[in-house]
mmCIF file of C-alpha atoms in Angstrom:
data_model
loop_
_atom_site.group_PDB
_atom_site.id
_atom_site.type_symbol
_atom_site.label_atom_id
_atom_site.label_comp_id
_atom_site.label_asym_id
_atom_site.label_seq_id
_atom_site.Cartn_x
_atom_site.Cartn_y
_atom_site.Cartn_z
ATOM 1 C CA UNK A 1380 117.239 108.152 85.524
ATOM 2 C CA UNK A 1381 117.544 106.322 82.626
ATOM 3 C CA UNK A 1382 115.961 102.988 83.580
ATOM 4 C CA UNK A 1383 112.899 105.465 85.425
ATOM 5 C CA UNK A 1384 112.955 106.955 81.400
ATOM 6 C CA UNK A 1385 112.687 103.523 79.585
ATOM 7 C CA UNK A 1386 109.893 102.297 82.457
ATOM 8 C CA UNK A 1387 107.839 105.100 81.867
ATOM 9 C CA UNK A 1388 108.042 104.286 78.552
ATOM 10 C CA UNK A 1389 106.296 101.413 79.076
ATOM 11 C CA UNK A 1390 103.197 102.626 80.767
ATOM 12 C CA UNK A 1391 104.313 102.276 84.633
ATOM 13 C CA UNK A 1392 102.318 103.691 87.180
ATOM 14 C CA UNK A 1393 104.274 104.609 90.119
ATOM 15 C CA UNK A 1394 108.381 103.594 90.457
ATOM 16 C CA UNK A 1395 109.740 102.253 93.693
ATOM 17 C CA UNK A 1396 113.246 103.610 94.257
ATOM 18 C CA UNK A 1397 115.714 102.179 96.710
ATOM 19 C CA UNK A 1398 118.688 104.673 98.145
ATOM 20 C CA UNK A 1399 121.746 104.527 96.671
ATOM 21 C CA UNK A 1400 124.009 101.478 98.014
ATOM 22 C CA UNK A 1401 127.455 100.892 98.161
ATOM 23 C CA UNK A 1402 128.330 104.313 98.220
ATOM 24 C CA UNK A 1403 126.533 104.864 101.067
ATOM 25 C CA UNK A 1404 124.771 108.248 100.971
ATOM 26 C CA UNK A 1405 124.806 111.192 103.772
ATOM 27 C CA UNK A 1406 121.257 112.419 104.240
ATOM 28 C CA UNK A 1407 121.632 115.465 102.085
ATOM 29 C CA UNK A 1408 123.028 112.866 99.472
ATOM 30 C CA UNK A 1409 119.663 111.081 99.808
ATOM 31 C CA UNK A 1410 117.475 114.430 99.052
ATOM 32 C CA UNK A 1411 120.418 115.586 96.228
ATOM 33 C CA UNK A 1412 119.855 112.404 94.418
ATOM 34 C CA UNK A 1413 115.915 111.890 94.808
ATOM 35 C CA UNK A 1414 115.661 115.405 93.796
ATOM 36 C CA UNK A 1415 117.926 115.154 90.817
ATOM 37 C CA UNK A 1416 115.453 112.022 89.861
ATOM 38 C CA UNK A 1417 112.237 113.590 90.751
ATOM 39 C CA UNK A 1418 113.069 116.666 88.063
ATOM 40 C CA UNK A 1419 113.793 113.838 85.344
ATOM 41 C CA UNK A 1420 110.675 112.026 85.580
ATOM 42 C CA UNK A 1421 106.833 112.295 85.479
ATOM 43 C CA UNK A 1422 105.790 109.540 87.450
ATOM 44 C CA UNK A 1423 104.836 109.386 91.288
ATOM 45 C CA UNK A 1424 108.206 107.623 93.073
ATOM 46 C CA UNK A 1425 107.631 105.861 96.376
ATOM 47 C CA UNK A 1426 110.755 105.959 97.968
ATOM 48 C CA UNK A 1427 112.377 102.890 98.869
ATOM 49 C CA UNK A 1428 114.138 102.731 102.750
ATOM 50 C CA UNK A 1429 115.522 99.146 103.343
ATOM 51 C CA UNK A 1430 119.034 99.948 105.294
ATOM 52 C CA UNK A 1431 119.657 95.824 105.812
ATOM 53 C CA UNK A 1432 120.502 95.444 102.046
ATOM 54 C CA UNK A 1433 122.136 99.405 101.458
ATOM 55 C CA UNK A 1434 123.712 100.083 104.572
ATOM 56 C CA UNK A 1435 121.670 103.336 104.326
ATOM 57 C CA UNK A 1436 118.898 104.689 106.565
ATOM 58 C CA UNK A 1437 116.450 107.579 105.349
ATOM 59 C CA UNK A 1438 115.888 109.924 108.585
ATOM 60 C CA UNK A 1439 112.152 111.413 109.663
ATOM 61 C CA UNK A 1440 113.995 114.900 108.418
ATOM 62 C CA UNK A 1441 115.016 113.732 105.268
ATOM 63 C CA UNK A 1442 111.509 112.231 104.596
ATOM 64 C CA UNK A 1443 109.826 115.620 105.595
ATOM 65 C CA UNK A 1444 112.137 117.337 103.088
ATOM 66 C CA UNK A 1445 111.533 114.809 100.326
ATOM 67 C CA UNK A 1446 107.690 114.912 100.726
ATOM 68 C CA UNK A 1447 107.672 118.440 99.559
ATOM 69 C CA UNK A 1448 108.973 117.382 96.177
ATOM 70 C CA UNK A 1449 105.859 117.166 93.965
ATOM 71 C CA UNK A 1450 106.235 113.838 92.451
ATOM 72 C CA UNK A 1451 107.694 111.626 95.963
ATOM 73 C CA UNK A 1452 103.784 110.562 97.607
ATOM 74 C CA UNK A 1453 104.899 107.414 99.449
ATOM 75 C CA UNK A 1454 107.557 105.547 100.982
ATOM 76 C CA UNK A 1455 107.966 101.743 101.570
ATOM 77 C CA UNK A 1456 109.829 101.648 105.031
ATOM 78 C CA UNK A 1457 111.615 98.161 105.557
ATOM 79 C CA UNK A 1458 113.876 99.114 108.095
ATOM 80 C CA UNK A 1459 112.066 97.063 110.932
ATOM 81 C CA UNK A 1460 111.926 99.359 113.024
ATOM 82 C CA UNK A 1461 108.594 100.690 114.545
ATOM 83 C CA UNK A 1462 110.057 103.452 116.755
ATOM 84 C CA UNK A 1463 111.825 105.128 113.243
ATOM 85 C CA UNK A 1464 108.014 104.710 111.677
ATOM 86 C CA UNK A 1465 106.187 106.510 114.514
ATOM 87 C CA UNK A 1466 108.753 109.575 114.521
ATOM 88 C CA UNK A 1467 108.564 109.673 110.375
ATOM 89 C CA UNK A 1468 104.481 109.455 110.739
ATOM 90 C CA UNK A 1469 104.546 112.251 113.555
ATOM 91 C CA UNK A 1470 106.893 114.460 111.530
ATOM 92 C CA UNK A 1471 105.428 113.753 108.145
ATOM 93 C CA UNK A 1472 101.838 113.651 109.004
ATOM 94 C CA UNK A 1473 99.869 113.316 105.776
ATOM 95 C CA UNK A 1474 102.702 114.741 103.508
ATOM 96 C CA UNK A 1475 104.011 111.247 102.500
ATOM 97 C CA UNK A 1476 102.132 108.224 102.278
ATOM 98 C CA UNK A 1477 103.856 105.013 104.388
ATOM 99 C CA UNK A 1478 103.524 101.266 103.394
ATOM 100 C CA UNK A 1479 105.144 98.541 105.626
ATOM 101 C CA UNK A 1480 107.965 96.975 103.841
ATOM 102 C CA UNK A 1481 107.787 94.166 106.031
ATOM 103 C CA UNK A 1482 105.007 90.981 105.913
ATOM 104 C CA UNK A 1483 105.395 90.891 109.270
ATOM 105 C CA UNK A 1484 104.629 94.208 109.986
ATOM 106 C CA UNK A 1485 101.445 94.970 108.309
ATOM 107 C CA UNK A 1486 99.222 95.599 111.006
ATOM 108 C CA UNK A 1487 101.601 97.269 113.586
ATOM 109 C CA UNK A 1488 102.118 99.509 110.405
ATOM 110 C CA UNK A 1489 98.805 100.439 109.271
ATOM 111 C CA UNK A 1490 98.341 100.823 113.366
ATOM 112 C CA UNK A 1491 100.576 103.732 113.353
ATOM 113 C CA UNK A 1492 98.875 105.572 110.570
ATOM 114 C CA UNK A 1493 100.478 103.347 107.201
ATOM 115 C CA UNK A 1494 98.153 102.742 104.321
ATOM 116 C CA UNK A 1495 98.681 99.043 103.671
ATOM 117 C CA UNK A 1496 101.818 96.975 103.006
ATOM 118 C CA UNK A 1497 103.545 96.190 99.553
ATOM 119 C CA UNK A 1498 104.420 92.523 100.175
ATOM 120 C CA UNK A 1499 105.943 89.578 99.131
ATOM 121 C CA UNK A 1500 103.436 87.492 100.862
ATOM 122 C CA UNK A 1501 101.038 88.465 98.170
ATOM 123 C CA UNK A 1502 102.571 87.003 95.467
ATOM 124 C CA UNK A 1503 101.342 83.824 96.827
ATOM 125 C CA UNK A 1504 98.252 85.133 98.869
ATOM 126 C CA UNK A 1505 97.192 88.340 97.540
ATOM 127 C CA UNK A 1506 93.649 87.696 98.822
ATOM 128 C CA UNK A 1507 94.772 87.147 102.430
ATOM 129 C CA UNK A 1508 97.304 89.965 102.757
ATOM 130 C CA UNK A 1509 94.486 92.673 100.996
ATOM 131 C CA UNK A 1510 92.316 91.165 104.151
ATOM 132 C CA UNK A 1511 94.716 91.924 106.667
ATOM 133 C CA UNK A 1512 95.154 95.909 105.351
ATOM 134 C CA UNK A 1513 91.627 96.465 104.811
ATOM 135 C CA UNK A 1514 90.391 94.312 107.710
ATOM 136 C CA UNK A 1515 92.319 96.627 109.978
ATOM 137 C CA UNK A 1516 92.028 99.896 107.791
ATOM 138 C CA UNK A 1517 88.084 99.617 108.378
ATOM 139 C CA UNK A 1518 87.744 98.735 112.072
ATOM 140 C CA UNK A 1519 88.126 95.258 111.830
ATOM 141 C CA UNK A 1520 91.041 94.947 114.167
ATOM 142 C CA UNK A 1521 90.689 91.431 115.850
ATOM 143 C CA UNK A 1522 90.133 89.855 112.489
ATOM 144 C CA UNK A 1523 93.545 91.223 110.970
ATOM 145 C CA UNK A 1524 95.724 90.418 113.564
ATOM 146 C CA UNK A 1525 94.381 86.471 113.817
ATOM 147 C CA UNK A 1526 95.546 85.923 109.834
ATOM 148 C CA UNK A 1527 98.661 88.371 110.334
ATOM 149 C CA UNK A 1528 99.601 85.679 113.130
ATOM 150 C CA UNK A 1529 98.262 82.962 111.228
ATOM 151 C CA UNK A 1530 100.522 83.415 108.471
ATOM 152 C CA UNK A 1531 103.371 84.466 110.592
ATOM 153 C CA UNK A 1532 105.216 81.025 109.837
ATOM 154 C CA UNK A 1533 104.911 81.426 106.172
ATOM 155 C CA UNK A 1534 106.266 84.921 106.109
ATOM 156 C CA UNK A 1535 109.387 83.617 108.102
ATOM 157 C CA UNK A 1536 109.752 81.103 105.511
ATOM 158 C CA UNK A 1537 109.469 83.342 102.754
ATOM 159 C CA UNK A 1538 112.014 85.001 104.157
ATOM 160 C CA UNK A 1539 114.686 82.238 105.444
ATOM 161 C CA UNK A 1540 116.877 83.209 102.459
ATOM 162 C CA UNK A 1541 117.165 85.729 100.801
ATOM 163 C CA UNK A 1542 114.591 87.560 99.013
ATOM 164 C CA UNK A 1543 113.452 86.864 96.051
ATOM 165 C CA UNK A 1544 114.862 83.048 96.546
ATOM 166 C CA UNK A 1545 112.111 81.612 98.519
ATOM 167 C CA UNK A 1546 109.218 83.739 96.879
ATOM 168 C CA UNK A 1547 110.744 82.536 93.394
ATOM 169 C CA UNK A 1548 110.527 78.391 94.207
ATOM 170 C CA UNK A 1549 106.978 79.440 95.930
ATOM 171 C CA UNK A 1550 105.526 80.908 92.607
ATOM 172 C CA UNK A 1551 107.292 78.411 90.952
ATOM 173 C CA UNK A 1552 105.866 75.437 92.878
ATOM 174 C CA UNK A 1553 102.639 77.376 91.839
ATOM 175 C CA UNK A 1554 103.190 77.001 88.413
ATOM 176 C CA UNK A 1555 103.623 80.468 87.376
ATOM 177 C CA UNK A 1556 107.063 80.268 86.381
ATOM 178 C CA UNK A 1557 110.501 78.479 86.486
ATOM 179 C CA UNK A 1558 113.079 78.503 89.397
ATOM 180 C CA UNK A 1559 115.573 80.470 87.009
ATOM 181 C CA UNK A 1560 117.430 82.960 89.059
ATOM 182 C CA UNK A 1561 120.367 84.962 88.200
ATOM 183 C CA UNK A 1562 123.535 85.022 89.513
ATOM 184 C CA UNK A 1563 125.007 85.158 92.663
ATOM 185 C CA UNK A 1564 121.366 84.338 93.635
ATOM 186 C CA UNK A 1565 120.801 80.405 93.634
ATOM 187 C CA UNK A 1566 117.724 77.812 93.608
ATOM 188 C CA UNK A 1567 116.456 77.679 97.449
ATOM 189 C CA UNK A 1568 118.241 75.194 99.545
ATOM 190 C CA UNK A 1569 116.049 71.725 99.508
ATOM 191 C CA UNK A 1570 115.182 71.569 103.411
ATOM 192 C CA UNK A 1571 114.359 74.952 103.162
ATOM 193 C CA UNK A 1572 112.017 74.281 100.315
ATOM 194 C CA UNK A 1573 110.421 71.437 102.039
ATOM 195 C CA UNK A 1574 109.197 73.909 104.898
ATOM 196 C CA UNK A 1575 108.114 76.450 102.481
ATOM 197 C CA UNK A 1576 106.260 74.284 100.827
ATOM 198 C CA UNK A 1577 104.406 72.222 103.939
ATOM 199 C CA UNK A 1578 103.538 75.983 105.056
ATOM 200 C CA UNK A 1579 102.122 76.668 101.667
ATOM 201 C CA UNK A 1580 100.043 73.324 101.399
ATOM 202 C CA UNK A 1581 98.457 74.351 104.927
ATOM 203 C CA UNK A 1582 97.919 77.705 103.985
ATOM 204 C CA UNK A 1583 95.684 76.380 101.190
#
């Protein structure tokens, strides 16, 4: 609650919050500790559900109960899993607001009723990854799936490591910013780097 305080502070518009790790939550857990956040805030939370990195997975049920908090409006699912999306978007209908979590995913997401994706692909192509939401989002179907394919390789390789490694050396190589990462996370191994970058250089 306190870091949701202090970012509020600072003018943020929405704040993305993972489950609680380590001590891995039961599913009333989950909607006891959203709701204690949600009554300590005044920002919109998107909920965060990525069960590879907390060992926790947020059921269709406890979604439905957490959309009827005022403040929860979306959720950024990165479990992988399609079938878990299509019984969260049948129970939760328009009550909560789904982005892929996945780069990968985008338009077998937004296919199933998602609004968009929020990506790590866009760091380093926002313009193409807005394309392949909106392409799809308005009809244009064909055209989102060819660059969601076409940039299938470069998703893989911004994810060959862990994330934010790869992402981190891409916007780097960009000249945003330096390859400083903190510890345990470590500058991207150098074959690895060489891939990401070929990938990049083709992708323009």
């Amino acid at each position: 609650v306190m870091l949701s305080n202090d970012a509020e502070r600072f003018g943020v518009d929405g704040l993305l919050m993972v489950t609680p790790y380590y001590n891995k939550a039961s599913q009333d857990g989950l909607i006891e500790s959203y709701s204690y956040i949600e009554k300590r805030v005044s920002t919109p939370i998107i909920l965060y559900n990525v069960p590879s990195r907390t060992g926790v997975n947020i059921k269709p049920e406890t979604y439905l109960e957490l959309s009827k908090l005022p403040l929860i409006n979306s959720a950024k699912e990165a479990s992988g899993d399609i079938s878990h999306l299509a019984q969260c978007m049948a129970l939760c209908g328009d009550e909560l607001n789904f982005y892929s979590g996945n780069d990968d995913q985008i338009t077998a997401f937004t296919a199933l009723g998602a609004k968009g994706v929020i990506s790590v692909l866009s760091h380093i192509l926002p313009k193409e990854t807005s394309e392949i939401c909106h392409n799809y989002l308005n009809g244009n179907t064909q055209k989102a799936l060819e660059k969601q394919l076409k940039y299938l390789p470069l998703i893989d390789a911004l994810f060959c490591e862990v994330n934010p490694i790869p992402v981190k050396a891409a916007c780097a190589a960009m000249g945003w910013c330096e390859n400083y990462l903190r510890l345990p996370l470590t500058p991207m191994e150098a074959d690895h780097e060489a891939t990401l970058l070929s990938l990049m250089r083709k992708a323009g």
